[in-house]
């Protein structure tokens, strides 16, 4: 039974460095990552329910998002959030947008924690609250467990041989879809990477070539018309207009990621014919609420989407996998799990994990993931 009233009484914030198990290179090697600055948020209520969220930009060079900025932004938001009913999630987002316009990456942990509470109050897992039908399928009747979501690897930029070795290691862990990070100052090397990876890819596996905005449009058009691959190509250039120029002149389907921050960006992409699919990432967009809006638009437009978070532990991954599991198969490609790359686990063993190439979100009410507070250490801020 839901309580008649529920108020946010306390917001507790932790910071944790999440070390990567090995250095990771993007965008032709110009961006290197060794650790991620993650923020964990617990929202407590006067009804005895607590919800958890995590906001973890992938470093501070990948997106206009900043680990310390998450904490600074929550300090600004917190006074406006204390006393709100966390189950009124659209209202909570409206209050956040009035209190601090834009800065979506600041808001995702708060929004995810509110969904955790909403699910617990409703007695349903988040994937079901977001509209998922479970693994019974359209004609399968009732189901009490979520649809398993295919997971994809993320292959750090390197030489063709280094990248093929990483793909083989991921294949051994069950991964059948790979996101190979290319792009750089040497178009001939990118052509060599694409050709070598395509030739080496085992039967039944597929690849997305993620350029991470490294190319100028003319380079993208030249490279993509020089390779045999007809696999997805992601974020070839920096801006939406540049990507649209490329999309009109190459044979591969285009996926957009870093240039997409608002629902308006997605409407613009559709109008420009700039893509056939998008990455849907709660931390980039502002949380599950905004990510769901984009997901629903994508379903309506016939886009195919990778639904995953920007970074973080299995907590952030699990929130995104709840959304992925509630998305129609036809519109959902594979989802990446950031925690696969980490050497620490603040939510030990919990949440959506890779089992033979698939991850399934919990079916307990809410998010189904609670960090080990001993591993998080001393909170950096408590607002009440
Ligand atoms: Mg990407």
Short mmCIF file of C-alpha atoms and ligand atoms in Angstrom, two decimals:
data_model
loop_
_atom_site.label_atom_id
_atom_site.label_comp_id
_atom_site.label_asym_id
_atom_site.label_seq_id
_atom_site.Cartn_x
_atom_site.Cartn_y
_atom_site.Cartn_z
CA UNK A 1 0.00 0.00 0.00
CA UNK A 2 1.44 3.36 -0.96
CA UNK A 3 1.70 5.96 1.77
CA UNK A 4 -0.65 8.93 1.18
CA UNK A 5 2.15 11.40 1.55
CA UNK A 6 5.86 11.11 1.19
CA UNK A 7 8.45 13.81 1.53
CA UNK A 8 12.18 13.92 0.84
CA UNK A 9 13.84 14.46 4.23
CA UNK A 10 17.51 13.97 3.46
CA UNK A 11 19.89 13.81 0.48
CA UNK A 12 23.28 12.20 1.16
CA UNK A 13 26.13 12.44 -1.34
CA UNK A 14 29.27 10.31 -1.67
CA UNK A 15 32.20 10.70 -4.05
CA UNK A 16 34.16 7.68 -5.21
CA UNK A 17 37.00 7.27 -7.69
CA UNK A 18 36.36 4.24 -9.87
CA UNK A 19 39.67 2.98 -11.30
CA UNK A 20 39.64 1.39 -14.75
CA UNK A 21 41.29 -2.02 -14.84
CA UNK A 22 43.45 -0.80 -17.73
CA UNK A 23 43.95 2.58 -19.45
CA UNK A 24 41.30 3.32 -22.07
CA UNK A 25 41.79 5.39 -25.24
CA UNK A 26 39.16 7.14 -27.34
CA UNK A 27 39.06 9.26 -30.45
CA UNK A 28 42.21 7.97 -32.09
CA UNK A 29 44.09 7.95 -28.81
CA UNK A 30 43.82 11.70 -28.12
CA UNK A 31 41.68 11.01 -25.01
CA UNK A 32 43.01 8.73 -22.28
CA UNK A 33 41.09 7.56 -19.20
CA UNK A 34 42.44 5.88 -16.04
CA UNK A 35 39.71 6.47 -13.46
CA UNK A 36 36.18 7.85 -13.29
CA UNK A 37 34.89 10.38 -10.74
CA UNK A 38 31.52 9.04 -9.61
CA UNK A 39 28.86 10.56 -7.34
CA UNK A 40 26.44 8.37 -5.38
CA UNK A 41 23.21 9.84 -4.01
CA UNK A 42 20.82 8.42 -1.43
CA UNK A 43 17.44 10.11 -1.03
CA UNK A 44 15.64 9.37 2.26
CA UNK A 45 11.95 9.98 2.85
CA UNK A 46 9.64 10.33 5.83
CA UNK A 47 7.89 7.14 4.66
CA UNK A 48 10.94 5.02 5.44
CA UNK A 49 11.83 4.41 1.79
CA UNK A 50 15.25 5.34 0.42
CA UNK A 51 16.39 5.51 -3.19
CA UNK A 52 19.82 5.40 -4.78
CA UNK A 53 21.27 7.04 -7.86
CA UNK A 54 24.68 7.48 -9.44
CA UNK A 55 26.08 10.16 -11.75
CA UNK A 56 29.37 9.34 -13.43
CA UNK A 57 30.62 11.33 -16.42
CA UNK A 58 33.25 9.41 -18.40
CA UNK A 59 36.08 11.64 -17.19
CA UNK A 60 35.85 15.36 -18.01
CA UNK A 61 37.13 15.32 -21.61
CA UNK A 62 34.44 13.13 -23.14
CA UNK A 63 31.39 15.37 -22.68
CA UNK A 64 30.69 18.84 -21.27
CA UNK A 65 30.23 17.17 -17.88
CA UNK A 66 32.44 17.22 -14.81
CA UNK A 67 32.57 14.96 -11.73
CA UNK A 68 33.03 17.80 -9.20
CA UNK A 69 30.30 19.68 -11.06
CA UNK A 70 27.81 16.96 -10.15
CA UNK A 71 28.39 17.62 -6.43
CA UNK A 72 28.38 21.42 -6.84
CA UNK A 73 25.12 21.20 -8.76
CA UNK A 74 23.44 18.95 -6.19
CA UNK A 75 24.41 21.48 -3.49
CA UNK A 76 22.48 24.09 -5.49
CA UNK A 77 19.49 21.78 -6.11
CA UNK A 78 19.14 20.17 -2.68
CA UNK A 79 17.27 22.98 -0.83
CA UNK A 80 14.60 22.96 -3.56
CA UNK A 81 14.22 19.17 -3.36
CA UNK A 82 13.84 18.71 0.41
CA UNK A 83 10.12 18.37 1.14
CA UNK A 84 9.06 17.28 -2.37
CA UNK A 85 7.25 13.98 -2.96
CA UNK A 86 9.84 11.92 -4.90
CA UNK A 87 7.09 9.94 -6.61
CA UNK A 88 6.08 13.05 -8.58
CA UNK A 89 9.10 12.61 -10.83
CA UNK A 90 8.06 14.97 -13.64
CA UNK A 91 7.41 17.68 -11.05
CA UNK A 92 10.74 16.95 -9.38
CA UNK A 93 12.45 17.40 -12.77
CA UNK A 94 10.55 20.64 -13.40
CA UNK A 95 11.77 21.97 -10.03
CA UNK A 96 15.34 20.96 -10.87
CA UNK A 97 15.11 22.70 -14.28
CA UNK A 98 13.86 25.95 -12.70
CA UNK A 99 16.49 25.82 -9.95
CA UNK A 100 19.37 24.99 -12.29
CA UNK A 101 18.63 25.19 -16.04
CA UNK A 102 20.48 22.69 -18.26
CA UNK A 103 23.38 20.83 -16.50
CA UNK A 104 21.62 17.50 -17.22
CA UNK A 105 24.52 15.41 -15.89
CA UNK A 106 24.02 16.98 -12.44
CA UNK A 107 20.42 15.79 -12.26
CA UNK A 108 20.62 12.14 -13.31
CA UNK A 109 21.53 10.68 -9.89
CA UNK A 110 18.63 12.52 -8.22
CA UNK A 111 16.20 11.43 -10.93
CA UNK A 112 17.37 7.78 -10.77
CA UNK A 113 17.01 7.77 -6.96
CA UNK A 114 13.45 9.10 -7.36
CA UNK A 115 12.65 6.24 -9.77
CA UNK A 116 14.08 3.80 -7.22
CA UNK A 117 11.67 5.17 -4.59
CA UNK A 118 8.76 5.27 -7.05
CA UNK A 119 9.28 1.60 -7.90
CA UNK A 120 9.52 0.58 -4.25
CA UNK A 121 6.36 2.55 -3.43
CA UNK A 122 4.53 0.96 -6.36
CA UNK A 123 5.86 -2.52 -5.57
CA UNK A 124 7.27 -2.82 -9.10
CA UNK A 125 10.76 -2.96 -10.60
CA UNK A 126 11.81 0.14 -12.52
CA UNK A 127 11.73 -1.72 -15.87
CA UNK A 128 8.02 -2.31 -15.31
CA UNK A 129 7.39 1.28 -14.15
CA UNK A 130 8.99 2.40 -17.45
CA UNK A 131 6.50 0.34 -19.45
CA UNK A 132 8.28 -2.97 -19.92
CA UNK A 133 6.25 -6.13 -20.46
CA UNK A 134 8.84 -8.62 -19.27
CA UNK A 135 10.16 -11.74 -20.93
CA UNK A 136 6.72 -13.11 -21.74
CA UNK A 137 6.77 -11.07 -24.96
CA UNK A 138 3.75 -9.75 -26.81
CA UNK A 139 1.98 -13.11 -26.88
CA UNK A 140 3.69 -14.70 -23.91
CA UNK A 141 1.30 -13.63 -21.19
CA UNK A 142 2.36 -12.54 -17.75
CA UNK A 143 5.98 -12.42 -16.82
CA UNK A 144 7.67 -11.66 -13.56
CA UNK A 145 11.15 -11.17 -14.96
CA UNK A 146 12.57 -8.57 -17.28
CA UNK A 147 13.58 -9.04 -20.89
CA UNK A 148 17.29 -9.93 -21.05
CA UNK A 149 19.23 -7.22 -22.87
CA UNK A 150 22.15 -8.04 -25.18
CA UNK A 151 25.33 -6.35 -24.03
CA UNK A 152 28.11 -4.90 -26.17
CA UNK A 153 31.80 -4.59 -25.52
CA UNK A 154 33.74 -1.35 -25.82
CA UNK A 155 37.04 -1.72 -27.61
CA UNK A 156 39.71 0.88 -26.79
CA UNK A 157 41.55 2.54 -29.71
CA UNK A 158 44.75 0.77 -30.69
CA UNK A 159 46.45 -0.90 -33.62
CA UNK A 160 44.26 -3.26 -35.65
CA UNK A 161 45.88 -6.27 -33.95
CA UNK A 162 45.42 -4.82 -30.46
CA UNK A 163 41.76 -4.11 -31.17
CA UNK A 164 41.13 -7.57 -32.63
CA UNK A 165 42.70 -9.11 -29.50
CA UNK A 166 40.31 -7.10 -27.30
CA UNK A 167 37.34 -8.20 -29.46
CA UNK A 168 38.41 -11.86 -29.09
CA UNK A 169 38.63 -11.46 -25.29
CA UNK A 170 35.16 -9.90 -25.18
CA UNK A 171 33.79 -12.69 -27.41
CA UNK A 172 35.10 -15.21 -24.89
CA UNK A 173 33.00 -13.42 -22.24
CA UNK A 174 29.87 -13.82 -24.35
CA UNK A 175 29.82 -10.46 -26.11
CA UNK A 176 28.43 -10.65 -29.66
CA UNK A 177 28.31 -6.90 -30.39
CA UNK A 178 31.40 -4.71 -30.19
CA UNK A 179 31.87 -0.95 -30.19
CA UNK A 180 35.29 -0.38 -31.73
CA UNK A 181 36.74 3.06 -31.02
CA UNK A 182 38.42 4.50 -34.12
CA UNK A 183 39.00 8.02 -35.44
CA UNK A 184 42.18 10.00 -35.43
CA UNK A 185 44.57 12.05 -37.48
CA UNK A 186 45.50 9.24 -39.89
CA UNK A 187 42.62 8.26 -42.21
CA UNK A 188 44.68 5.40 -43.69
CA UNK A 189 45.05 3.85 -40.24
CA UNK A 190 41.29 4.11 -39.68
CA UNK A 191 40.63 2.38 -43.00
CA UNK A 192 43.09 -0.34 -41.94
CA UNK A 193 41.37 -0.70 -38.55
CA UNK A 194 37.90 -1.00 -40.11
CA UNK A 195 38.99 -3.46 -42.80
CA UNK A 196 40.97 -5.63 -40.38
CA UNK A 197 38.23 -5.74 -37.76
CA UNK A 198 35.54 -6.52 -40.36
CA UNK A 199 37.68 -9.37 -41.76
CA UNK A 200 38.44 -10.79 -38.30
CA UNK A 201 34.92 -10.57 -36.86
CA UNK A 202 33.57 -14.03 -36.02
CA UNK A 203 30.37 -15.11 -37.78
CA UNK A 204 27.28 -13.99 -35.90
CA UNK A 205 29.03 -11.04 -34.27
CA UNK A 206 28.71 -7.40 -35.27
CA UNK A 207 30.51 -4.16 -34.73
CA UNK A 208 29.83 -0.43 -34.48
CA UNK A 209 32.71 1.83 -35.41
CA UNK A 210 32.66 4.70 -32.91
CA UNK A 211 34.64 7.70 -34.14
CA UNK A 212 33.98 9.78 -31.02
CA UNK A 213 33.78 13.00 -33.13
CA UNK A 214 37.40 12.79 -34.28
CA UNK A 215 36.94 13.32 -38.04
CA UNK A 216 36.35 16.40 -40.14
CA UNK A 217 33.39 15.86 -42.50
CA UNK A 218 35.53 15.44 -45.62
CA UNK A 219 37.66 12.82 -43.84
CA UNK A 220 34.55 10.95 -42.75
CA UNK A 221 33.11 10.96 -46.26
CA UNK A 222 36.38 9.76 -47.74
CA UNK A 223 37.02 6.99 -45.20
CA UNK A 224 33.46 5.67 -45.12
CA UNK A 225 33.29 5.47 -48.92
CA UNK A 226 36.64 3.60 -48.99
CA UNK A 227 35.73 0.64 -46.78
CA UNK A 228 33.61 -2.43 -47.50
CA UNK A 229 31.93 -2.31 -44.07
CA UNK A 230 28.24 -1.42 -43.93
CA UNK A 231 28.13 -1.57 -40.14
CA UNK A 232 26.96 1.29 -37.92
CA UNK A 233 29.24 4.31 -37.65
CA UNK A 234 28.89 6.44 -34.56
CA UNK A 235 29.45 10.17 -34.00
CA UNK A 236 31.81 10.71 -36.95
CA UNK A 237 32.22 14.45 -36.32
CA UNK A 238 31.83 17.00 -33.54
CA UNK A 239 28.53 18.70 -34.37
CA UNK A 240 25.07 17.60 -35.41
CA UNK A 241 25.26 19.58 -38.68
CA UNK A 242 28.61 18.00 -39.55
CA UNK A 243 27.21 14.52 -38.86
CA UNK A 244 24.18 15.30 -41.02
CA UNK A 245 26.47 16.30 -43.90
CA UNK A 246 28.25 12.95 -43.54
CA UNK A 247 25.06 10.89 -43.15
CA UNK A 248 23.80 12.13 -46.54
CA UNK A 249 27.00 11.06 -48.31
CA UNK A 250 27.98 7.64 -46.91
CA UNK A 251 26.49 4.12 -47.25
CA UNK A 252 26.66 3.21 -43.53
CA UNK A 253 23.88 3.86 -40.98
CA UNK A 254 24.84 6.65 -38.57
CA UNK A 255 24.43 6.57 -34.79
CA UNK A 256 24.69 9.81 -32.78
CA UNK A 257 25.98 10.11 -29.22
CA UNK A 258 28.04 13.01 -27.83
CA UNK A 259 26.23 15.82 -29.70
CA UNK A 260 22.82 14.85 -28.26
CA UNK A 261 21.92 16.57 -24.99
CA UNK A 262 18.27 17.59 -25.17
CA UNK A 263 15.04 16.37 -26.71
CA UNK A 264 15.38 19.35 -29.09
CA UNK A 265 18.72 17.95 -30.33
CA UNK A 266 16.92 14.71 -31.22
CA UNK A 267 14.15 16.59 -33.05
CA UNK A 268 16.83 18.51 -34.97
CA UNK A 269 18.62 15.25 -35.84
CA UNK A 270 15.39 13.83 -37.23
CA UNK A 271 14.67 16.95 -39.29
CA UNK A 272 18.20 16.91 -40.69
CA UNK A 273 18.14 13.18 -41.48
CA UNK A 274 21.37 12.99 -39.50
CA UNK A 275 21.04 9.47 -38.11
CA UNK A 276 19.22 6.15 -38.06
CA UNK A 277 19.85 5.60 -34.37
CA UNK A 278 21.08 7.22 -31.16
CA UNK A 279 22.79 6.34 -27.92
CA UNK A 280 20.36 6.93 -25.02
CA UNK A 281 22.38 7.70 -21.87
CA UNK A 282 20.69 8.82 -18.65
CA UNK A 283 23.66 10.82 -17.32
CA UNK A 284 24.08 12.74 -20.60
CA UNK A 285 20.35 13.49 -20.85
CA UNK A 286 19.53 14.21 -17.19
CA UNK A 287 18.27 10.88 -15.83
CA UNK A 288 15.79 8.14 -16.63
CA UNK A 289 12.92 10.58 -17.10
CA UNK A 290 14.62 12.48 -19.94
CA UNK A 291 16.11 9.28 -21.34
CA UNK A 292 12.64 7.74 -21.48
CA UNK A 293 11.37 10.74 -23.46
CA UNK A 294 14.15 10.24 -26.00
CA UNK A 295 13.54 6.49 -26.05
CA UNK A 296 9.84 7.03 -26.75
CA UNK A 297 10.64 9.51 -29.54
CA UNK A 298 13.12 7.02 -30.98
CA UNK A 299 10.52 4.24 -30.98
CA UNK A 300 8.05 6.55 -32.74
CA UNK A 301 10.63 7.51 -35.38
CA UNK A 302 11.87 3.96 -35.96
CA UNK A 303 15.36 4.61 -34.64
CA UNK A 304 17.52 1.84 -33.24
CA UNK A 305 19.12 2.67 -29.92
CA UNK A 306 21.91 1.61 -27.64
CA UNK A 307 20.58 2.29 -24.11
CA UNK A 308 23.36 2.49 -21.52
CA UNK A 309 24.92 5.05 -19.22
CA UNK A 310 27.88 7.35 -19.78
CA UNK A 311 29.86 5.62 -17.04
CA UNK A 312 29.73 4.38 -13.49
CA UNK A 313 29.38 1.29 -11.38
CA UNK A 314 26.79 -1.46 -11.78
CA UNK A 315 24.32 0.94 -10.13
CA UNK A 316 24.34 3.39 -13.07
CA UNK A 317 24.50 0.47 -15.50
CA UNK A 318 21.47 -1.18 -13.91
CA UNK A 319 19.37 1.99 -14.12
CA UNK A 320 20.05 2.14 -17.86
CA UNK A 321 19.39 -1.59 -18.31
CA UNK A 322 15.96 -1.11 -16.67
CA UNK A 323 15.18 1.37 -19.47
CA UNK A 324 16.68 -0.89 -22.13
CA UNK A 325 14.63 -3.87 -20.91
CA UNK A 326 11.46 -1.80 -21.24
CA UNK A 327 12.21 -0.90 -24.88
CA UNK A 328 10.82 -2.87 -27.86
CA UNK A 329 13.31 -5.35 -29.33
CA UNK A 330 13.06 -3.79 -32.79
CA UNK A 331 14.29 -0.45 -31.47
CA UNK A 332 16.95 -1.72 -29.11
CA UNK A 333 20.49 -2.64 -30.03
CA UNK A 334 22.96 -3.86 -27.42
CA UNK A 335 23.86 -2.07 -24.16
CA UNK A 336 27.34 -1.42 -22.78
CA UNK A 337 28.17 -2.14 -19.12
CA UNK A 338 30.74 0.32 -17.78
CA UNK A 339 31.37 -1.73 -14.66
CA UNK A 340 32.97 -4.41 -16.88
CA UNK A 341 35.97 -2.02 -17.19
CA UNK A 342 36.34 -1.19 -13.47
CA UNK A 343 38.59 -2.72 -10.84
CA UNK A 344 36.29 -1.82 -7.92
CA UNK A 345 32.67 -2.73 -7.24
CA UNK A 346 30.76 -0.54 -4.75
CA UNK A 347 27.55 -2.57 -5.36
CA UNK A 348 29.12 -6.00 -4.96
CA UNK A 349 27.61 -8.56 -7.27
CA UNK A 350 24.31 -6.72 -7.57
CA UNK A 351 22.30 -5.48 -10.51
CA UNK A 352 22.53 -6.10 -14.24
CA UNK A 353 25.64 -8.14 -15.00
CA UNK A 354 26.89 -9.87 -18.13
CA UNK A 355 25.78 -13.49 -18.26
CA UNK A 356 26.71 -15.03 -21.59
CA UNK A 357 26.24 -11.80 -23.52
CA UNK A 358 23.02 -10.68 -21.82
CA UNK A 359 22.15 -8.59 -18.76
CA UNK A 360 18.81 -8.63 -16.97
CA UNK A 361 17.71 -5.94 -14.50
CA UNK A 362 16.47 -7.06 -11.08
CA UNK A 363 12.75 -7.74 -10.61
CA UNK A 364 12.61 -6.63 -6.99
CA UNK A 365 10.71 -3.34 -6.46
CA UNK A 366 12.65 -0.24 -7.45
CA UNK A 367 16.15 -0.28 -8.89
CA UNK A 368 17.17 -3.42 -7.00
CA UNK A 369 20.70 -2.17 -6.27
CA UNK A 370 22.04 -0.75 -3.00
CA UNK A 371 25.68 0.21 -2.56
CA UNK A 372 27.77 -1.14 0.28
CA UNK A 373 28.09 2.12 2.26
CA UNK A 374 31.34 0.92 3.84
CA UNK A 375 32.85 0.87 0.34
CA UNK A 376 31.58 4.40 -0.37
CA UNK A 377 33.28 5.78 2.73
CA UNK A 378 32.30 9.03 4.48
CA UNK A 379 29.64 11.13 2.74
CA UNK A 380 30.88 14.40 1.24
CA UNK A 381 27.58 16.17 1.91
CA UNK A 382 24.30 15.68 3.76
CA UNK A 383 21.35 17.98 3.02
CA UNK A 384 18.25 17.92 5.23
MG1 LIG B 1 29.88 6.63 -28.46
#
